[in-house]
Short mmCIF file of C-alpha atoms and ligand atoms in Angstrom, two decimals:
data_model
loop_
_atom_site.label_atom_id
_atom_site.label_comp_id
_atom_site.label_asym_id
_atom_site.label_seq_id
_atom_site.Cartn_x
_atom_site.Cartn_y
_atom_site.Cartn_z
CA UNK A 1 -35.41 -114.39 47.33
CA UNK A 2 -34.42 -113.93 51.18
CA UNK A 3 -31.34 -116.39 52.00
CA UNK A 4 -32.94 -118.66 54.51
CA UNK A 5 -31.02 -117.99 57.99
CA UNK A 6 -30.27 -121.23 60.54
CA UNK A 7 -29.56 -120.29 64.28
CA UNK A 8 -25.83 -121.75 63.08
CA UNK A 9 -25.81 -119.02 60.71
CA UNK A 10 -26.80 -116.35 62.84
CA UNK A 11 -24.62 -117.19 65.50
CA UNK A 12 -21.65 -117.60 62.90
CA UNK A 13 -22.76 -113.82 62.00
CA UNK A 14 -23.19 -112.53 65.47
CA UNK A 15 -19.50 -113.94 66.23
CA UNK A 16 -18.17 -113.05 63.12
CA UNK A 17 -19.33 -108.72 64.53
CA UNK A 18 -17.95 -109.08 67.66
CA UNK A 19 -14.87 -110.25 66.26
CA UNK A 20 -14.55 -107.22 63.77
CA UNK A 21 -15.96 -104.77 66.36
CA UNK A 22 -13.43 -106.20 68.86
CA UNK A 23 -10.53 -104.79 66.36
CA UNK A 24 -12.41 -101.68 65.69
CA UNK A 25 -12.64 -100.89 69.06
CA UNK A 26 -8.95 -101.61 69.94
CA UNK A 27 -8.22 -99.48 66.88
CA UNK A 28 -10.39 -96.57 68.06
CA UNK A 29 -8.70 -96.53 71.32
CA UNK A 30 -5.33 -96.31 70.25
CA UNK A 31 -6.16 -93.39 67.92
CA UNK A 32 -5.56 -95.08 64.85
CA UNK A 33 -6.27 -93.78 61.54
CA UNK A 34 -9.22 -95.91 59.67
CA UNK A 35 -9.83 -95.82 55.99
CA UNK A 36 -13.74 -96.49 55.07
CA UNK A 37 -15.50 -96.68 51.83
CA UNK A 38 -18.08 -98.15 49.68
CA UNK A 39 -17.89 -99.27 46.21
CA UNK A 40 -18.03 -97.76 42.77
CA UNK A 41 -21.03 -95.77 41.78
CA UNK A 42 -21.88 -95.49 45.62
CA UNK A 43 -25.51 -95.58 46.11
CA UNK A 44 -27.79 -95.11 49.80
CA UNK A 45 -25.66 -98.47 51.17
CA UNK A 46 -22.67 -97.96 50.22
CA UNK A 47 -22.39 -94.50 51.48
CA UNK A 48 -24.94 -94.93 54.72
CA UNK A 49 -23.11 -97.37 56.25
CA UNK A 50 -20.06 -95.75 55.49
CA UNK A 51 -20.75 -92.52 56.75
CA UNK A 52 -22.65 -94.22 59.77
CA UNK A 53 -19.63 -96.41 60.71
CA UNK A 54 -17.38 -93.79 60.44
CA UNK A 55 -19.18 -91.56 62.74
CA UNK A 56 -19.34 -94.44 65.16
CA UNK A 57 -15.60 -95.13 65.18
CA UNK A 58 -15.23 -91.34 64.83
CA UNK A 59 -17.13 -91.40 68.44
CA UNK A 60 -15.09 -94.25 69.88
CA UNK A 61 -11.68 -91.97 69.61
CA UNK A 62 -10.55 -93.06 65.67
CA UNK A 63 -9.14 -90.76 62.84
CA UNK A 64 -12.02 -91.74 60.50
CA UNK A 65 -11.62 -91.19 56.84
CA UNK A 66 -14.63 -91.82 55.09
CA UNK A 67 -14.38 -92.12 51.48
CA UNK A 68 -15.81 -93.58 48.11
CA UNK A 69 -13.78 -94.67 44.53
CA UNK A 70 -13.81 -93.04 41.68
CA UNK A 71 -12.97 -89.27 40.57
CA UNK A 72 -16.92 -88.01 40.17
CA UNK A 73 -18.90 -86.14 42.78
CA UNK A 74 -20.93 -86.96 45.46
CA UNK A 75 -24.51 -88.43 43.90
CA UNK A 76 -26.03 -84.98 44.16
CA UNK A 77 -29.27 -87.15 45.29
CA UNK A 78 -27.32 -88.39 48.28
CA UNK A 79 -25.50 -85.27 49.08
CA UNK A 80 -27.83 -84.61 52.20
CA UNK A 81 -26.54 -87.66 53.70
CA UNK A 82 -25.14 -86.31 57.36
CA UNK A 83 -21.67 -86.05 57.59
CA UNK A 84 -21.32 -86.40 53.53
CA UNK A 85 -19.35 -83.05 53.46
CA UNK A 86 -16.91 -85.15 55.61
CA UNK A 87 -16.09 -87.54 52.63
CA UNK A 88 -12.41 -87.46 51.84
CA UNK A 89 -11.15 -87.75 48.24
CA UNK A 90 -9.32 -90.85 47.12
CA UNK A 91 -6.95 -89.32 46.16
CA UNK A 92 -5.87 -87.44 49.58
CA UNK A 93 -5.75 -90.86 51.36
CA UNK A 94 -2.68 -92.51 53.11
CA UNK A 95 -1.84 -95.17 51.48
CA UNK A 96 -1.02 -97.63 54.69
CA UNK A 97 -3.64 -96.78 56.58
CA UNK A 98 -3.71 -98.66 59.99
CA UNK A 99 -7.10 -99.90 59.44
CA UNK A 100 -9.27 -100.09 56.12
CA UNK A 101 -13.17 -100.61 56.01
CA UNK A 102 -14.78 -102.00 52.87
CA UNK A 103 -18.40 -101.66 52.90
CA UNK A 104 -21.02 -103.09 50.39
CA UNK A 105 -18.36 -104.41 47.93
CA UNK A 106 -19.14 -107.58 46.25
CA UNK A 107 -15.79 -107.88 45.27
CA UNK A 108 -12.39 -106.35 45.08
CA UNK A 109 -12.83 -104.63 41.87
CA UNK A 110 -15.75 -102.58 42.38
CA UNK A 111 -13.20 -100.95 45.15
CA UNK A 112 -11.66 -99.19 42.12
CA UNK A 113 -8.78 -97.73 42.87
CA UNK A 114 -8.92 -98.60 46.47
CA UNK A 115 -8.71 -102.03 46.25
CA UNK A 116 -4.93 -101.43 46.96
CA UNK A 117 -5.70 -100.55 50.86
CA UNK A 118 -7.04 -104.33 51.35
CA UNK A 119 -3.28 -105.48 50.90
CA UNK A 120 -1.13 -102.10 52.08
CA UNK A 121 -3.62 -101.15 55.34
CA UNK A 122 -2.06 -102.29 58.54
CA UNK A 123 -5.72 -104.70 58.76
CA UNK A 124 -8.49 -104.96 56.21
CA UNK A 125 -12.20 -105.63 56.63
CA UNK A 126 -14.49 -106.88 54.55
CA UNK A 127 -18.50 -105.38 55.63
CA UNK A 128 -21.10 -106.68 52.86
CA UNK A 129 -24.18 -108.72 52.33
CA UNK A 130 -24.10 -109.52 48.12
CA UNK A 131 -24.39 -113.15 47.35
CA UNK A 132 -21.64 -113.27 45.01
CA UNK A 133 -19.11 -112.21 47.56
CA UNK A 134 -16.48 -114.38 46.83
CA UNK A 135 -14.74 -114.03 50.52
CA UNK A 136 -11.64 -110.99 50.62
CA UNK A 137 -9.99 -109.24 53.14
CA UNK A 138 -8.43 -110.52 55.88
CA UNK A 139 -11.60 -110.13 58.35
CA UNK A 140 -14.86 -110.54 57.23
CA UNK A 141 -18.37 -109.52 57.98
CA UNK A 142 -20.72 -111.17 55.40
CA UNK A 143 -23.98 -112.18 55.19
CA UNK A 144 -25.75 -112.53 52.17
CA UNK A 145 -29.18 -113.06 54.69
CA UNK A 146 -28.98 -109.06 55.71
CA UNK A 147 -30.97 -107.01 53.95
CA UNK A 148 -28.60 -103.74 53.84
CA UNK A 149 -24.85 -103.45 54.49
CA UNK A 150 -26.05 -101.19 56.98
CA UNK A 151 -27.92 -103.74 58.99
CA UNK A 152 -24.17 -105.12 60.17
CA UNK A 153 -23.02 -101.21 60.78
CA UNK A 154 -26.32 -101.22 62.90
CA UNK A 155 -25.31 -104.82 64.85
CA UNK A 156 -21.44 -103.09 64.88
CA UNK A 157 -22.40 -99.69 66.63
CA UNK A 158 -24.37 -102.18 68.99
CA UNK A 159 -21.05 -104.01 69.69
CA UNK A 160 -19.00 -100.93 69.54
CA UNK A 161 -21.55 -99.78 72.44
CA UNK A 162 -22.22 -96.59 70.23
CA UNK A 163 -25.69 -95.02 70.46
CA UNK A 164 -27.88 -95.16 67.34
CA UNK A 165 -28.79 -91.62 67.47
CA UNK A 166 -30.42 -89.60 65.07
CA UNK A 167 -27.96 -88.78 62.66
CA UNK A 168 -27.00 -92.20 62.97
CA UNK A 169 -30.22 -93.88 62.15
CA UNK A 170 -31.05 -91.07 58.85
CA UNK A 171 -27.83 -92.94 57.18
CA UNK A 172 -28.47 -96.26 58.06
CA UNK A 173 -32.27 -95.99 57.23
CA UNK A 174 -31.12 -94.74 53.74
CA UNK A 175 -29.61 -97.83 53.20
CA UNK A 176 -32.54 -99.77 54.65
CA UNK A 177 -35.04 -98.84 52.84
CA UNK A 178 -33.24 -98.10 49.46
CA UNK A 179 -31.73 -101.97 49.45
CA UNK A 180 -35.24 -103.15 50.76
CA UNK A 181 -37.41 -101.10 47.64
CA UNK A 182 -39.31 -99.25 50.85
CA UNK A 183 -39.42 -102.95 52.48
CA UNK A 184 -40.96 -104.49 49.27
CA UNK A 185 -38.17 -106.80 48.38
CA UNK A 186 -38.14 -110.61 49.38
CA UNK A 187 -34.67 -109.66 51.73
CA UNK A 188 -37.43 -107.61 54.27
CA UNK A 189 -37.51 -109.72 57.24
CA UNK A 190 -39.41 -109.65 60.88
CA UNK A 191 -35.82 -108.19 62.09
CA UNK A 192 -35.74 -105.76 59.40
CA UNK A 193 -38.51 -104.10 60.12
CA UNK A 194 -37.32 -104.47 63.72
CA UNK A 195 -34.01 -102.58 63.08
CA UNK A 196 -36.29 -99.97 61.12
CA UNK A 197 -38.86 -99.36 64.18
CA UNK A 198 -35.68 -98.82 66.23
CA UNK A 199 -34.44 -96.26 64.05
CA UNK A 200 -38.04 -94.33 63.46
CA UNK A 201 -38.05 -94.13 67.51
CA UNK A 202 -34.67 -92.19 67.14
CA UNK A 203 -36.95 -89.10 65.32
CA UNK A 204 -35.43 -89.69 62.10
CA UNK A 205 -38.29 -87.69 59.24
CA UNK A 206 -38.10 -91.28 57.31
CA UNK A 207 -41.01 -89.63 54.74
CA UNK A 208 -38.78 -86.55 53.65
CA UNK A 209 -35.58 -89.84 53.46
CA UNK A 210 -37.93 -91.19 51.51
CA UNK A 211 -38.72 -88.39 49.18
CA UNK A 212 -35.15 -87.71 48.30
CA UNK A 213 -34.57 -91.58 47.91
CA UNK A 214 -37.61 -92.45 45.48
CA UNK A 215 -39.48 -89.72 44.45
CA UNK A 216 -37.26 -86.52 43.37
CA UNK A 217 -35.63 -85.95 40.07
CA UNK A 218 -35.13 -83.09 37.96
CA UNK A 219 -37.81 -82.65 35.59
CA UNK A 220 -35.78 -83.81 32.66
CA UNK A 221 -36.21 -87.32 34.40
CA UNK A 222 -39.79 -87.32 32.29
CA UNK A 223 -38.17 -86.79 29.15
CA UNK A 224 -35.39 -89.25 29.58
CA UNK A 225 -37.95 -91.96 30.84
CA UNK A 226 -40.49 -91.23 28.17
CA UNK A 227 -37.39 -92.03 25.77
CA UNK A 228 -36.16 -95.08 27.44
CA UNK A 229 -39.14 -96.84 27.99
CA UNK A 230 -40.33 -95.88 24.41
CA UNK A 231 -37.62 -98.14 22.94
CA UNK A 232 -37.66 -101.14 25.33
CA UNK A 233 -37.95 -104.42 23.61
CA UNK A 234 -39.74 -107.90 25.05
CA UNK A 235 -38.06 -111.01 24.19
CA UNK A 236 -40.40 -114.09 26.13
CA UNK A 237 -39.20 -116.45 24.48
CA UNK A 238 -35.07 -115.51 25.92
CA UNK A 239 -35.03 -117.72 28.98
CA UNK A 240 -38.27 -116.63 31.25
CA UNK A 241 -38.39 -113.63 29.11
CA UNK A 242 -36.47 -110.42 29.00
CA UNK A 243 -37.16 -107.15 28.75
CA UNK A 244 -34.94 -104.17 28.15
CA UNK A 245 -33.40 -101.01 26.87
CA UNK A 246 -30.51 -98.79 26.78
CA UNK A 247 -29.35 -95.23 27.59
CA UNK A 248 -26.38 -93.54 28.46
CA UNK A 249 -24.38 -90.83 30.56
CA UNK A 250 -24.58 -88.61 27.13
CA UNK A 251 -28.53 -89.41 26.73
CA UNK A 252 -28.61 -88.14 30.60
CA UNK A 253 -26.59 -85.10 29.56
CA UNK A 254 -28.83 -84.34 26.85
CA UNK A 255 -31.63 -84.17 29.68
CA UNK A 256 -29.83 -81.92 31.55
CA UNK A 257 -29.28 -85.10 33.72
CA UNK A 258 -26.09 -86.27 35.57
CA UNK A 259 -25.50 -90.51 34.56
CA UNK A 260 -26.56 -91.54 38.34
CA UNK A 261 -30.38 -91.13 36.94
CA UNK A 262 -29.42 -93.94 34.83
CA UNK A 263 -29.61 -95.84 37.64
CA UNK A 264 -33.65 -96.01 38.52
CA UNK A 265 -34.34 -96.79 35.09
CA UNK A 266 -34.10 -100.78 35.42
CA UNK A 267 -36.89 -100.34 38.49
CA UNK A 268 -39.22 -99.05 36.02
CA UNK A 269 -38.32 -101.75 32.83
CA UNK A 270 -38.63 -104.59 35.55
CA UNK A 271 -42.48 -103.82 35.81
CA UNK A 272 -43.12 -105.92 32.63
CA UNK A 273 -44.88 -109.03 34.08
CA UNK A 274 -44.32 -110.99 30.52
CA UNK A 275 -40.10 -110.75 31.28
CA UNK A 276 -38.68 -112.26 34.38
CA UNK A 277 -35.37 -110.53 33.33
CA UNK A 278 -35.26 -107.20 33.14
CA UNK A 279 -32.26 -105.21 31.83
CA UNK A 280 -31.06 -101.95 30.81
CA UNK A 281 -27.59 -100.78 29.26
CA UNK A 282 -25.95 -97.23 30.20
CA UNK A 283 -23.36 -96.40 28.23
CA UNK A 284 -20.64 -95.06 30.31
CA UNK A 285 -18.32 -92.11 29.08
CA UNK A 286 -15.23 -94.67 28.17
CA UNK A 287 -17.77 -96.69 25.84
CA UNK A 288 -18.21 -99.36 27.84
CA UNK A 289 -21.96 -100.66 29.06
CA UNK A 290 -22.61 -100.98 32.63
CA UNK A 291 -25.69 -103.89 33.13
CA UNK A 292 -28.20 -103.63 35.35
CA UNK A 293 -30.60 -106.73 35.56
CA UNK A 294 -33.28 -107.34 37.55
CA UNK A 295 -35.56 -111.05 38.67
CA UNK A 296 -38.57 -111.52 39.05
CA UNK A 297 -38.10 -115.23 41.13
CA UNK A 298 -37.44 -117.24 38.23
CA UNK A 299 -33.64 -116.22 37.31
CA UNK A 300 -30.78 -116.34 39.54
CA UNK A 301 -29.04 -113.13 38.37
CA UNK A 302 -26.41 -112.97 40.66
CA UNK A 303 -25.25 -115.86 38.56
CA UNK A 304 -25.74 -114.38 35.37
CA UNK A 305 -23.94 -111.24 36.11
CA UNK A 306 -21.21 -113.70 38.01
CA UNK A 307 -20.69 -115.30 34.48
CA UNK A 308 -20.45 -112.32 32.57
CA UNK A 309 -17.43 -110.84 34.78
CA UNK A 310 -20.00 -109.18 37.55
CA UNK A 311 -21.66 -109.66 40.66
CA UNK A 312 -24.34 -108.94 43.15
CA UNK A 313 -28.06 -110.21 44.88
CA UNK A 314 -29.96 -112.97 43.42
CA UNK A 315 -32.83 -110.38 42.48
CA UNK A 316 -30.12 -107.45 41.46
CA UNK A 317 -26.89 -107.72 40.11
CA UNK A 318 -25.12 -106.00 37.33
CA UNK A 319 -21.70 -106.01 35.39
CA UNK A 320 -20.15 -104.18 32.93
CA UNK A 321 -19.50 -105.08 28.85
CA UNK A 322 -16.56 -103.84 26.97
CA UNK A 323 -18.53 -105.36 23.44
CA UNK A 324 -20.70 -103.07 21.44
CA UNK A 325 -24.67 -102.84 22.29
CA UNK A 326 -26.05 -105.51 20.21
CA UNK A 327 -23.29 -108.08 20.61
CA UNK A 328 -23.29 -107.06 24.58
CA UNK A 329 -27.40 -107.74 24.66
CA UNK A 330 -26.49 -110.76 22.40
CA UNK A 331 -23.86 -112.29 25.14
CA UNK A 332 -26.81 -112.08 27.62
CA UNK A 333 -29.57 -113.79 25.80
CA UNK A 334 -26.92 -116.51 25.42
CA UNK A 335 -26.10 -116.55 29.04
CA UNK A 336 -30.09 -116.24 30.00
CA UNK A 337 -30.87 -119.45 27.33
CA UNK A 338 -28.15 -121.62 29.00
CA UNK A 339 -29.58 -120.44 32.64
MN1 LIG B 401 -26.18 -103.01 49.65
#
């Protein structure tokens, strides 16, 4: 469901980049060292417009550290992502930086361990486009209208006066198009697909981004899906109807799989046009459930996964459950029948 977007709003926006660019800019001139990073279980947004920021400012004359929470690797489906070999563990960071970045959060706490930097950095900005954003940092760049966090990296670099280049434009159309579903979702608009002929004309191979994005996985993927789907379970008569199943990062294992291929699971459930919810589990390695739920137009998700301690988009949001599997599925169809 795209957020409808009033000239008021757009110019709030537009003033609301120049304003953050404005400090960037300052802060790239004086050298100063810059903290960036998405959020937990990065995906093609978090870490595109992170890397693609950083390289910017990197440009402009700051000490970029581009980084990501958490202690696991680098997706190994998003390690091709130019200038991932740059990312800097958590760990090694200063921990008053002058300047921290926070891209694609919807909140504070899917900054993991880094949420810290929003009060100790020297200035803290806030870069993200999820619905539920409930307003942090002391400078802020949201819109829930943009389609990708990297669409407001792309209108930054324009204010920073940094040339979308290349490398630029194969992390930010990462994002793009995996926030978008290839341009599919109801947040593709005219200027979307204007931002996205802009960075095609740079020579970016968008089919081979593509490829890696949506259609690779190791061959275990089969097995794992045949699995998942095999014990999905329709409930119509839970809200607009719900549809879902369960895995998790030991299932994966089993597969030969790391957990991250968990995560395309829900965009194969949500293809059952008798649920408007759809929802899968994965069970994470501390026993806790992280939720993934999908809309079809009928449910405002973002809501949902609000109530039960989460966030995100009013198509695609998720949280996570601390409560076993059937008392976890049995919280949502509570939350779905009060909806
Ligand atoms: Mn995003």
């Amino acid at each position: 469901m795209a957020v409808p977007s009033t000239a008021a709003a757009t110019r709030r926006i537009a003033a609301a980049s120049r304003t953050v660019a404005g400090v960037l800019s300052e802060a790239a001139e004086a050298r100063a060292t810059v903290v960036l990073s998405g959020h937990v279980n990065p995906d093609a947004d978090a870490l595109g417009s992170t890397l693609a920021l950083a390289e910017g400012l990197r440009r402009r004359g700051a000490l970029v550290l581009p980084t990501f929470p958490g202690t696991s690797a680098l997706p190994a489906s998003l390690g091709w992502l130019p200038g991932a070999e740059g990312f800097v563990p958590s760990s090694a960071l200063p921990s008053s930086p002058d300047v921290f970045v926070s891209l694609d959060a919807a909140s504070p706490g899917r900054l993991g361990e880094l949420a810290g930097l929003l009060d100790t950095a020297g200035t803290s900005i806030v870069v993200d486009h999820h619905a539920s954003n409930p307003g942090f940092g002391e400078l802020r760049l949201v819109d829930p209208g943009a389609p990708a966090t990297v669409a407001l990296v792309a209108d930054l670099l324009d204010d920073l006066g940094v040339a979308i280049d290349r490398r630029l434009a194969t992390c930010l159309y990462a994002g793009l198009a995996a926030d978008t579903g290839s341009f599919r979702f109801g947040n593709t608009r005219p200027s979307t697909h204007e931002l996205a002929a802009r960075l095609l004309a740079t020579g970016i191979d968008h089919a081979a981004i593509s490829r890696r994005l949506f259609d690779t996985a190791p061959f275990g993927w089969l097995g794992l899906l045949s699995v998942v789907t095999g014990r999905a379970v329709l409930e119509p008569d839970v809200g607009a109807g719900l549809v879902w199943t369960w895995s998790s990062s030991a299932e994966a294992a089993e597969h030969g799989l790391p957990a991250e291929q968990l995560e395309a699971l829900v965009d194969v459930i949500r293809a059952a046009e008798e649920a408007d919810v759809a929802c899968v589990l994965k069970g994470q390695d501390d026993g806790s459930w992280s939720v993934s739920l999908r809309s079809r137009g009928g449910t405002d998700v973002a809501r949902i996964a609000s109530g039960l301690g989460g966030g995100g988009h009013t198509l695609a949001a998720g949280y996570s459950s601390y409560l076993d599997r059937e008392k976890t599925i049995e919280a949502l169809r509570q939350a779905l029948a009060e909806a």
